[in-house]
mmCIF file of C-alpha atoms in Angstrom:
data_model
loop_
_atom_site.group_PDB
_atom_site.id
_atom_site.type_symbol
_atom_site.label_atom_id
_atom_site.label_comp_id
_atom_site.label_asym_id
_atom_site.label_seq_id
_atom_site.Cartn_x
_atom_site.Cartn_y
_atom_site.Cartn_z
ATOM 1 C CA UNK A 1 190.743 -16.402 123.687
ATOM 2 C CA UNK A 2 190.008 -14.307 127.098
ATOM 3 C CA UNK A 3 186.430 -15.519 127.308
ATOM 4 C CA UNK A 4 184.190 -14.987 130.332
ATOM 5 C CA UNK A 5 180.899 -16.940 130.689
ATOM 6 C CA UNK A 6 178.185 -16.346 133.406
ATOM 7 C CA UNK A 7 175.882 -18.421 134.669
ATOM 8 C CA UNK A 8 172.586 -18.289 134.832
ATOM 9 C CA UNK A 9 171.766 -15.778 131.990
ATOM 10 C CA UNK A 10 168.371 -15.376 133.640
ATOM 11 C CA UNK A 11 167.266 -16.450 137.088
ATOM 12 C CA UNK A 12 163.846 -15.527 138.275
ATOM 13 C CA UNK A 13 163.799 -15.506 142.249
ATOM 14 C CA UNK A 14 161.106 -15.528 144.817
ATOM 15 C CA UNK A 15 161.352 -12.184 147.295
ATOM 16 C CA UNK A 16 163.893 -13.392 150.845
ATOM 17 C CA UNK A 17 165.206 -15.610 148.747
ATOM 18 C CA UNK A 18 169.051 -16.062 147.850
ATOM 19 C CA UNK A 19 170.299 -16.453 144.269
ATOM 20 C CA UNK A 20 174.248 -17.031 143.184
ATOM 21 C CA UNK A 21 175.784 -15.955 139.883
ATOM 22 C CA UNK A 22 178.909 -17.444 138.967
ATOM 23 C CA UNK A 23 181.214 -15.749 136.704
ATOM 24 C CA UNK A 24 184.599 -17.983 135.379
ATOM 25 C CA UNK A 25 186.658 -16.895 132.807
ATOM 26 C CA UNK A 26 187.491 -20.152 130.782
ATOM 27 C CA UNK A 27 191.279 -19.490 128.905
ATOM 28 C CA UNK A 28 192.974 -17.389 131.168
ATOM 29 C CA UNK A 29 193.481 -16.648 134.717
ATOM 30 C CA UNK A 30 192.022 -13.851 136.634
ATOM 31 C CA UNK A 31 193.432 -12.167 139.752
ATOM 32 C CA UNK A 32 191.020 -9.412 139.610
ATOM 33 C CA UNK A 33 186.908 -10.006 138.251
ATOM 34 C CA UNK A 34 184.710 -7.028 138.957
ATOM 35 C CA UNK A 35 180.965 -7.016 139.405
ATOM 36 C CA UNK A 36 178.716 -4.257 137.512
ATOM 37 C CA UNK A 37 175.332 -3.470 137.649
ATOM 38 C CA UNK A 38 172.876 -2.062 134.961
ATOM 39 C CA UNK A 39 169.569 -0.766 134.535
ATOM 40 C CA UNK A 40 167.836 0.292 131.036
ATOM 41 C CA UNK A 41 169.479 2.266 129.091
ATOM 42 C CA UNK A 42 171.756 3.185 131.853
ATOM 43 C CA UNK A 43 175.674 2.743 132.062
ATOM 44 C CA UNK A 44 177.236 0.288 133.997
ATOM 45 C CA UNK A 45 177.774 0.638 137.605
ATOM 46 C CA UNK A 46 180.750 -1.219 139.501
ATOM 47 C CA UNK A 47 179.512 -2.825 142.343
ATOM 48 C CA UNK A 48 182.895 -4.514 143.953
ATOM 49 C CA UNK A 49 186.131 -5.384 142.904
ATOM 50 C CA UNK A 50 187.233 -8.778 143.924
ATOM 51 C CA UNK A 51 190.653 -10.349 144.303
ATOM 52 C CA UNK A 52 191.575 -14.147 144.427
ATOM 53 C CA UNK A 53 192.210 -15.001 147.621
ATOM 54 C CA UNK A 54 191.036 -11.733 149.354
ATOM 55 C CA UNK A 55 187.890 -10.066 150.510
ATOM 56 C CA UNK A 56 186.030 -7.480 147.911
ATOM 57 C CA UNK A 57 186.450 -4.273 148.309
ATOM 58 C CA UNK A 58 182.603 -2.967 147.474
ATOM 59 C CA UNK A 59 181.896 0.593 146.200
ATOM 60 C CA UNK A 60 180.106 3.500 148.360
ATOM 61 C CA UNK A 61 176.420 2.455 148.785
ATOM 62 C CA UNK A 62 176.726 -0.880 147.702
ATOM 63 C CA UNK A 63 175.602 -3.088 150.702
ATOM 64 C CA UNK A 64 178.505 -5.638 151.037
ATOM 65 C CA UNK A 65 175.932 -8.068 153.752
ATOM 66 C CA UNK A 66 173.368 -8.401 150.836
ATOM 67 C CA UNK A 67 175.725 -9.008 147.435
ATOM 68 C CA UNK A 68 177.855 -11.379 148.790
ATOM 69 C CA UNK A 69 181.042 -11.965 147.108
ATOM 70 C CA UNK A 70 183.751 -14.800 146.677
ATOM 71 C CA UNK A 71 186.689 -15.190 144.329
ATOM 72 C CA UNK A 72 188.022 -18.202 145.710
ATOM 73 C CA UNK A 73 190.184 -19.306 142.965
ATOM 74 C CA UNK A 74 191.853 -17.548 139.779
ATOM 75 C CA UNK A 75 189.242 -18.622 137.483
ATOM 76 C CA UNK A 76 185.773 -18.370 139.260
ATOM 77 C CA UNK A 77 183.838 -15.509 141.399
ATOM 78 C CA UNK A 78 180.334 -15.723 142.358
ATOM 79 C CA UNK A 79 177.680 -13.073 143.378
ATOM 80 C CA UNK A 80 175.226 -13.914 145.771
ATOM 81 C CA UNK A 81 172.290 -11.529 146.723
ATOM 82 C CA UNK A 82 170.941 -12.510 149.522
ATOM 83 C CA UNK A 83 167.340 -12.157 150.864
ATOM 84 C CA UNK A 84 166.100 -10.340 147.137
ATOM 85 C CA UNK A 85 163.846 -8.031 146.552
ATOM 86 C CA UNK A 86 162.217 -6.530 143.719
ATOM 87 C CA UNK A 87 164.595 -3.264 143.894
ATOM 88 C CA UNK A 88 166.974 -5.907 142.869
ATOM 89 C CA UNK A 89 165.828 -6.908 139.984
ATOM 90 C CA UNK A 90 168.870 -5.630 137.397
ATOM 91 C CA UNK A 91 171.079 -6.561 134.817
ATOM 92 C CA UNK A 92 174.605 -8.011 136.707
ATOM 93 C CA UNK A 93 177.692 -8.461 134.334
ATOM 94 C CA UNK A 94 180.886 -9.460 135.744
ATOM 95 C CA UNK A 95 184.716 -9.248 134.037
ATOM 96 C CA UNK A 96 187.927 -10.318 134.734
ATOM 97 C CA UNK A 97 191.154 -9.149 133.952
ATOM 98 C CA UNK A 98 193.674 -11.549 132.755
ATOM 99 C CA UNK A 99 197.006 -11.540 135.177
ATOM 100 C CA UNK A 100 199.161 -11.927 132.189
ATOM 101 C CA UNK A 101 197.728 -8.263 130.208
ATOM 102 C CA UNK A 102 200.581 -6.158 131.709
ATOM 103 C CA UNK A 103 199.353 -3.111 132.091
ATOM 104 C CA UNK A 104 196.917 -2.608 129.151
ATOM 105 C CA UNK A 105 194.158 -3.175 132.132
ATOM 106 C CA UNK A 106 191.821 -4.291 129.941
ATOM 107 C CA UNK A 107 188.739 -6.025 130.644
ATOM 108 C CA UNK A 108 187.388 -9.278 129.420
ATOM 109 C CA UNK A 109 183.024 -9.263 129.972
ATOM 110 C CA UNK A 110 180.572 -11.980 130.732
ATOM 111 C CA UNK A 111 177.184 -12.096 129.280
ATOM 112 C CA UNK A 112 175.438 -10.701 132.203
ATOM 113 C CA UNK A 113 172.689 -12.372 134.133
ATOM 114 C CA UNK A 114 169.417 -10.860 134.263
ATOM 115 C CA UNK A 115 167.663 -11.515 137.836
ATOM 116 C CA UNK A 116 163.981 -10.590 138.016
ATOM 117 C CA UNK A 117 162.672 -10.671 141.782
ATOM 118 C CA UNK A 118 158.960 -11.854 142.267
ATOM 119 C CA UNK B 1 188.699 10.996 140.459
ATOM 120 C CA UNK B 2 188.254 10.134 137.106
ATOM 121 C CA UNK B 3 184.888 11.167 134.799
ATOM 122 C CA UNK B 4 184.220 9.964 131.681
ATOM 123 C CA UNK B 5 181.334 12.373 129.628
ATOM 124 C CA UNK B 6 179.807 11.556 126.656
ATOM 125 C CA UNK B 7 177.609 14.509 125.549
ATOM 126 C CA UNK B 8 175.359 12.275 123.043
ATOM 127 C CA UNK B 9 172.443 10.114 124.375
ATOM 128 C CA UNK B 10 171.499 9.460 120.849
ATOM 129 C CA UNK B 11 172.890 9.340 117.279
ATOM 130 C CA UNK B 12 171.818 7.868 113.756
ATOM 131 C CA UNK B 13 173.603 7.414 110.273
ATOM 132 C CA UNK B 14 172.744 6.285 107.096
ATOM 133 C CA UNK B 15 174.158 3.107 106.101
ATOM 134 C CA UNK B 16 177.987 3.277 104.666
ATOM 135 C CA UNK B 17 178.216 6.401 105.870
ATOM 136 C CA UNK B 18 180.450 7.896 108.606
ATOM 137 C CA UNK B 19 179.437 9.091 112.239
ATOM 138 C CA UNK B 20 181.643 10.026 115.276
ATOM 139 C CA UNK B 21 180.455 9.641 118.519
ATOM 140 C CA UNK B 22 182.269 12.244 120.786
ATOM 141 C CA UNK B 23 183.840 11.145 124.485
ATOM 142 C CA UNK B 24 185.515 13.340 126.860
ATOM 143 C CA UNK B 25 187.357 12.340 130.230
ATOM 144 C CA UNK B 26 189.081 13.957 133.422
ATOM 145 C CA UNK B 27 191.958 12.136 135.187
ATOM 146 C CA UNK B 28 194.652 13.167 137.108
ATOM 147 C CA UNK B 29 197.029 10.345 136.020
ATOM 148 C CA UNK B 30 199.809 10.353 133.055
ATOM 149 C CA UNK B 31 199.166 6.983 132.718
ATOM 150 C CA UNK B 32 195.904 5.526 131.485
ATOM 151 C CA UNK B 33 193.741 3.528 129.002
ATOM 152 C CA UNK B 34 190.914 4.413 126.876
ATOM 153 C CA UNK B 35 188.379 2.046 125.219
ATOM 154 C CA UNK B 36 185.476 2.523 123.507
ATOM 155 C CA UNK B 37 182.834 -0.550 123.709
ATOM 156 C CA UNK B 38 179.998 -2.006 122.359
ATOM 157 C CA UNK B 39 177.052 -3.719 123.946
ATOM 158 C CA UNK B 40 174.437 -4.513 120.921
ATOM 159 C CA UNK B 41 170.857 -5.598 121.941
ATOM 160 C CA UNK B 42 172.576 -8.697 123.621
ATOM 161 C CA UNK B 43 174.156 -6.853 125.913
ATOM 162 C CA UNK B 44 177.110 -8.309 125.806
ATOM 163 C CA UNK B 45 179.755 -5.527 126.557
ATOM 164 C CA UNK B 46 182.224 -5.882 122.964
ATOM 165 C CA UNK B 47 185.930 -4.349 123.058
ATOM 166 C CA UNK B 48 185.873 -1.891 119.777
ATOM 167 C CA UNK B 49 189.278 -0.395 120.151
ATOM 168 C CA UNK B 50 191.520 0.771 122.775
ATOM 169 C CA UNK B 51 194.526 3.312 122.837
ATOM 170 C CA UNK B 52 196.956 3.644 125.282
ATOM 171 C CA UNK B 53 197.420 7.460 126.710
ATOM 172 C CA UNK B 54 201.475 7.506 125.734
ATOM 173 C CA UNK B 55 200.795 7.022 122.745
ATOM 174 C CA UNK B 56 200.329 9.518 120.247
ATOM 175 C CA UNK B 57 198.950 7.868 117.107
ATOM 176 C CA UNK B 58 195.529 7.246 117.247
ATOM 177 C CA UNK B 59 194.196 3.731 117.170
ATOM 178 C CA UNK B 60 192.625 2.191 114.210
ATOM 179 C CA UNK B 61 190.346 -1.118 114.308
ATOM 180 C CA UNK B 62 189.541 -1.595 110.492
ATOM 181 C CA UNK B 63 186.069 0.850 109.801
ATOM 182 C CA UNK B 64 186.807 2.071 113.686
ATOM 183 C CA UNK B 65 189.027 4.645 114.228
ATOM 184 C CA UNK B 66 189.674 7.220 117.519
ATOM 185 C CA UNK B 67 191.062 10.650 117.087
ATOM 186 C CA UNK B 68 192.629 11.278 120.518
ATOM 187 C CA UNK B 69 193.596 14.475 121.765
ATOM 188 C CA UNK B 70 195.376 14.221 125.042
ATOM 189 C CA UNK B 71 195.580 17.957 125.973
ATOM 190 C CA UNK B 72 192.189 18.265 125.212
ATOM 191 C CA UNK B 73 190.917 15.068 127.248
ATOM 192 C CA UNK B 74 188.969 13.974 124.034
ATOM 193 C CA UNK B 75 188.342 10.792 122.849
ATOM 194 C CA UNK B 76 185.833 10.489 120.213
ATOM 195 C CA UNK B 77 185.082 7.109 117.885
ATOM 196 C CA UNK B 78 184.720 7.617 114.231
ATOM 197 C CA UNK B 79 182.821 4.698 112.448
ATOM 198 C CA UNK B 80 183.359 4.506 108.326
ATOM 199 C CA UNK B 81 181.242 2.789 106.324
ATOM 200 C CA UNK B 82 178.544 2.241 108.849
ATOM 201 C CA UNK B 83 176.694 -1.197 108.896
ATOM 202 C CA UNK B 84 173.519 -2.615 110.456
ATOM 203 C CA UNK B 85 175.349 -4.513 112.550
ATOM 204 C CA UNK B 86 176.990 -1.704 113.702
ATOM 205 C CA UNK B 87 173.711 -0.669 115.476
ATOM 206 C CA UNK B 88 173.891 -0.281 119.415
ATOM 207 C CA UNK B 89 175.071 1.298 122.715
ATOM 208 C CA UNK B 90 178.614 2.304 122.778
ATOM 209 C CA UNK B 91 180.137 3.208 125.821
ATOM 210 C CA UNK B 92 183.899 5.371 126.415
ATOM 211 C CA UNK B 93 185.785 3.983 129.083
ATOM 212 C CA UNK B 94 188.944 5.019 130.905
ATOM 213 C CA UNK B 95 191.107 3.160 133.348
ATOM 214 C CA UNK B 96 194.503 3.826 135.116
ATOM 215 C CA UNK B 97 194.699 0.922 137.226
ATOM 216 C CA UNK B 98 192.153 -1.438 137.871
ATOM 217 C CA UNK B 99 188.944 0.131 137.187
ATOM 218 C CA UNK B 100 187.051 1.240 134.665
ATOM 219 C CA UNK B 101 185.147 4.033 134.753
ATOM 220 C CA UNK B 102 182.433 4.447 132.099
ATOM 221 C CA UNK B 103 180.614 7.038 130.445
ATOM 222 C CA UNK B 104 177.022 7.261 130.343
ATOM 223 C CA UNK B 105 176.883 5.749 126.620
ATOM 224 C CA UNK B 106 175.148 7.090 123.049
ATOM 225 C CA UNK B 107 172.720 4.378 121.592
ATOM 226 C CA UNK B 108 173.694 4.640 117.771
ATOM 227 C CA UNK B 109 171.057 3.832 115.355
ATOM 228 C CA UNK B 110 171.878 2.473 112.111
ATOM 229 C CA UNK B 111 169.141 3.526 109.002
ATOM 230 C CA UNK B 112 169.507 1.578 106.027
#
């Protein structure tokens, strides 16, 4: 159980072009997915938080206009960078918690996408 | 705010034998969660074991175990028996609501 897919695992953009990522978690409901970032050898760096239903509430720095983000129902969010560039070229992993874990907050992971910009 | 540290970039071990990686956190809450968690060369971000702050007894995951010391904010992962497969980045985590805030990981390497 609690399994989160992603999709695409790789996606290889032109530059002022717009890619999605969808992330659905398959056998359980999510009220809350989170978007991360992450470069080499680097931790993981929330991007935005985003509820069903609501807008995302993005972290300091992270431009809300260019990573567009939509949870529209319990069991799919999408990221979508618009106009890319090569500085956005990263590793982007989403989870999702399940609305049923109480308050063990834990945090079911996708398999990340990996979005090269040309 | 809440900081998660974990002081070792880098660690080995010998095959079946035993490492600890070492984690240490700041929070202001009397509530929280800590996890450690894998992500091998997939990068696929793997649960390893989580213990809940109220509790006292440390958690144990088979050949994973934590020995958690609340007054001293330490959190540190002990790994018996080490494997090959055991190879990889392991990050400390802490949460008290909804996020998680992550240390900066130790990539363990695994020598057979």
């Amino acid at each position: 159980g609690a399994v989160v897919s992603q999709h695409p695992s790789r996606v290889i953009c032109k530059s002022g072009t717009s890619v999605k990522i969808e992330c659905r978690s398959l056998d359980f409901q999510a009220t809350t997915m989170f978007w991360y970032r992450q470069f080499p050898k680097q931790s993981l760096m929330l991007m935005a938080t985003s509820n069903e239903g609501s807008k995302a509430t993005y972290e300091q720095g992270v431009e809300k206009d260019k990573f567009l983000i939509n949870h529209a129902s319990l069991t799919l969010s999408t990221l979508t960078v618009t106009s890319a560039h090569p500085e956005d070229s990263s590793f982007y992993i989403c989870s999702a918690r399940d609305q049923l874990a109480g308050a063990s907050y834990e945090q079911y992971f996708g398999p990340g996408t990996r979005l090269t910009v040309t | 705010a809440q900081t998660v540290t974990q002081s070792q970039p880098e660690m080995s071990v010998q095959e079946a034998e035993t490492v600890t990686l070492s984690c240490t956190y700041d929070t202001s809450e009397s509530d929280y969660y800590l996890f450690w968690y894998k992500q091998p060369p997939s990068r696929q971000m793997i649960l390893v074991i989580r213990q809940e702050a109220y509790k006292q007894q440390n958690a144990t995951e088979n050949r994973f175990s934590v020995n958690f010391q609340k007054a001293a904010k330490s959190f540190s992962l002990k790994i018996s028996d080490s494997q090959l497969g055991d190879a990889a980045m392991y990050f400390c985590a802490l949460t008290s609501g909804s996020r998680l805030t992550f240390g900066e990981g130790t990539q363990l390497t695994v020598n057979p």
